[in-house]
C-alpha atoms as one frame of an Amber mdcrd trajectory, in Angstrom:
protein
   0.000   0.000   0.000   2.857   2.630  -1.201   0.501   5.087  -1.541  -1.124
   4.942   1.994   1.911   4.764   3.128   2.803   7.900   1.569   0.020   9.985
   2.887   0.831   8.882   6.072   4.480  10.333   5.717   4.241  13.500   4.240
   1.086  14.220   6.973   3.175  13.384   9.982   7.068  13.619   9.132   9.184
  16.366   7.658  10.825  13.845   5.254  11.443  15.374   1.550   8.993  14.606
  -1.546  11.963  12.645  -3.113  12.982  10.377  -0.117   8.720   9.736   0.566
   8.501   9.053  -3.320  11.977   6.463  -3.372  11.047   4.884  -0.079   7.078
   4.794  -1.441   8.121   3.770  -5.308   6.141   6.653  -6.464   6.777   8.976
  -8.399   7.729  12.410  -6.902   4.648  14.160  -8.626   2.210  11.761  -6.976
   3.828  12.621  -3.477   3.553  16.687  -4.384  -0.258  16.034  -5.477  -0.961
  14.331  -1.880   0.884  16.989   0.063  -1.533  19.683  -1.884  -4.450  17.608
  -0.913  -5.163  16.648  -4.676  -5.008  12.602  -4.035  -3.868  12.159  -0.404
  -7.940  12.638   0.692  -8.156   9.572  -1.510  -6.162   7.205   1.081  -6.256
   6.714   4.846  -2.704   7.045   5.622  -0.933   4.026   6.528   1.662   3.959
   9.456   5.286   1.984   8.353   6.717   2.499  11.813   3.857   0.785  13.230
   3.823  -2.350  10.759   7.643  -2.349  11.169   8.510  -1.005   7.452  10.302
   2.017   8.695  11.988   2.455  12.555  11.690   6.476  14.157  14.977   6.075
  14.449  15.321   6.217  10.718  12.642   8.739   9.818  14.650  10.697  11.921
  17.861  10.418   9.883  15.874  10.948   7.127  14.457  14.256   8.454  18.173
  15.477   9.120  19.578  14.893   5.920  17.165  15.365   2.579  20.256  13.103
   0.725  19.636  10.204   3.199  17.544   7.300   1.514  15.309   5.012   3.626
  16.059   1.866   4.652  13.149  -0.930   4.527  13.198  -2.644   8.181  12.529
  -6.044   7.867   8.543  -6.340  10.071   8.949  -9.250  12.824   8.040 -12.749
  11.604   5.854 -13.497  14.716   3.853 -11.237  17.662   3.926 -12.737  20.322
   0.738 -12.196  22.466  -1.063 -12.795  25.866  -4.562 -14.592  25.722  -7.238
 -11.892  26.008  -8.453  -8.940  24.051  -6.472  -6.838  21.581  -5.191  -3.987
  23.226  -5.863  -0.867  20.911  -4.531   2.671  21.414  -6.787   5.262  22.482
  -6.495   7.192  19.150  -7.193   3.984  17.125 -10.009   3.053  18.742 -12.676
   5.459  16.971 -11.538   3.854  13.865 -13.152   0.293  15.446 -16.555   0.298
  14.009 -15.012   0.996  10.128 -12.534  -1.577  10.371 -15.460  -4.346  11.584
 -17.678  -2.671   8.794 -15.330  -3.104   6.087 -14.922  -6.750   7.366 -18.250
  -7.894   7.655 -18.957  -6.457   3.638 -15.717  -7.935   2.561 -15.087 -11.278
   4.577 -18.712 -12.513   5.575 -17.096 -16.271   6.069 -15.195 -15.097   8.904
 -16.609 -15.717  12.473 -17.939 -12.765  14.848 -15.333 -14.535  17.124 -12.743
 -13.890  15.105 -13.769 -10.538  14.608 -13.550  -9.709  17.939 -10.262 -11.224
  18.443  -8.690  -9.498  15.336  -9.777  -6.250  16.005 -10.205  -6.446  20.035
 -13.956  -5.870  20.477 -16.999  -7.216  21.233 -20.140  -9.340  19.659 -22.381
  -7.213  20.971 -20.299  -4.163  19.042 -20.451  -6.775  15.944 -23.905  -7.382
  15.770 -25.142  -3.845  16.169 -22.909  -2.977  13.207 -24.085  -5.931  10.874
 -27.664  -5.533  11.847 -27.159  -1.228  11.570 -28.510  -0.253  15.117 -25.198
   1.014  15.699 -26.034   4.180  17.480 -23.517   5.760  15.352 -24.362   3.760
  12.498 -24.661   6.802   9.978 -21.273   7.900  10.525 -19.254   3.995   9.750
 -17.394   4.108   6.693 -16.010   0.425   5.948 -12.101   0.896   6.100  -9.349
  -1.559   5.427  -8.610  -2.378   9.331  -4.712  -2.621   8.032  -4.815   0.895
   7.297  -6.605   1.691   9.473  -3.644   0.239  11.777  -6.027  -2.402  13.976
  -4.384  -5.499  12.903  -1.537  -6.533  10.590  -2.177  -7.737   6.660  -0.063
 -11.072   7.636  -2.704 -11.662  10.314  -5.657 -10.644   8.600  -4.555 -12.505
   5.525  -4.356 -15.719   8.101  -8.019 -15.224   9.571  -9.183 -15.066   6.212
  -7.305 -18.643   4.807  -8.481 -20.170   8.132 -12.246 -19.154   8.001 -12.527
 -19.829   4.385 -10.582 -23.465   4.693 -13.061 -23.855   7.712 -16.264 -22.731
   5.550 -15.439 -25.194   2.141 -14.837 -22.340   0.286 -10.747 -22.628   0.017
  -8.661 -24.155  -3.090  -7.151 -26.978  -1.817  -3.671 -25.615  -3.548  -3.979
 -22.118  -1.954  -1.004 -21.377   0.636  -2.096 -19.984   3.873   1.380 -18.159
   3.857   0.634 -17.239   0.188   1.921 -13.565   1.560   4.486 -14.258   3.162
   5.511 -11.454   6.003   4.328  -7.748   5.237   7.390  -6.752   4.032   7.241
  -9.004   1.408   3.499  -8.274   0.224   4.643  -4.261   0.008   7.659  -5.048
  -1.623   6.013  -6.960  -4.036   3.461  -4.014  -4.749   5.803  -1.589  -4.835
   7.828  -4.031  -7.854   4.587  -4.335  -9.877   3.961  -0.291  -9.815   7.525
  -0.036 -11.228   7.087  -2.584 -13.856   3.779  -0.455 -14.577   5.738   3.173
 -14.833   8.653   1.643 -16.831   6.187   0.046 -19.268   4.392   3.661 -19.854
   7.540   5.196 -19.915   8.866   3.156 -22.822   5.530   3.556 -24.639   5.564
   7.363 -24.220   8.830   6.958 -25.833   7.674   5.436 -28.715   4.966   7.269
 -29.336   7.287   9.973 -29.279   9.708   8.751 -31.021   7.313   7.670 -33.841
   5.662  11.477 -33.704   9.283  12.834 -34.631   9.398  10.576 -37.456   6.211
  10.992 -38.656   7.153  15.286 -38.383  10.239  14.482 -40.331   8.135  12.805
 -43.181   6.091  15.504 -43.603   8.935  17.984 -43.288  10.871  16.640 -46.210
   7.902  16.267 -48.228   7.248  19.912 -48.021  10.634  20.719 -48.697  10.517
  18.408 -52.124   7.639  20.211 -53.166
């Protein structure tokens, strides 16, 4: 989620365009258009430091010197954590009732259970947000709960290969670890958008290329005349 990620940096660091756009694999035009509010009202900004992308040890070095470039951390293969509820920040917890919205649309298979333990709430919460007696009901917008910082895409991705292999509904030759660790599923993103601008790049080219040729033609056919 480069771009998420992106908002979230130019709203809350002093970084430079070009070391959000390197780290981000965007390009630096993209990063200016967020920072003017043109496309960063598009995307719920996504925190690295918290997924364990980026340390605030190194948006700090960053911040220092605009030459520095980023350094991907690598996120921790396994959280370790005490039986109980999900403890969520006080600042994240508004953000509960969107997250559980977006996964009841999106993920019906999965169990209110596991809802609850994902996002650390309660089936009482659940139910009055499937059912809409939510007494803030009007004001839930279903958000990616990854984004949204509640859980991690590694475990969501997990919950959702376990309740679909538990409802009939998996491929027997899907992976559960399909993903990998977060790192990996960004990294991987972050490749494919490359591929994408380096394949419009060399088109642009040729249709430039192919314009000058074509201006040429007609050039030296006035000139014959």
């Amino acid at each position: 989620m480069p771009h998420a990620t992106a908002s979230w940096l130019v709203d809350t660091t002093a970084l430079t365009f070009e070391q959000i756009a390197d780290f981000c694999g965007l390009h630096i035009l993209e990063v200016q258009a967020m920072a003017d509010d043109l496309a960063g009202s598009k995307y719920t900004g996504r925190d690295p430091v918290h997924s364990g992308e980026l340390t605030q040890a190194e948006i700090e070095r960053g911040q220092a010197n605009p030459d520095y470039r980023l350094k991907m951390q690598r996120a921790p293969l396994s959280i370790s954590r005490t039986k109980g509820p999900r403890y969520t920040p006080v600042s994240k917890r508004q953000d509960k009732p969107d997250g559980i919205a977006w996964i009841l649309r999106h993920h019906p298979e999965i169990s209110d259970a596991q809802v609850g333990k994902l996002i650390g709430t309660t089936r009482n919460t659940i139910a009055a947000i499937r059912d809409r007696s939510h007494w803030n009901i009007a004001n839930i917008n279903p958000k990616d709960p990854v984004t949204l910082g509640l859980c991690s895409q590694r475990e969501l991705d997990a919950l959702v290969a376990k309740a679909a292999k538990r409802s009939g509904i998996e491929d027997e030759d899907i992976n559960d670890n399909r993903l990998g660790t977060d790192r990996d599923a960004l990294i991987e993103e972050l490749r494919a958008e490359r591929q994408a601008h380096t394949r419009a790049a060399a088109e642009a080219a040729q249709e430039a290329e192919a314009a000058a040729w074509l201006a040429q033609r007609r050039a030296e056919g006035r000139s014959d005349s």
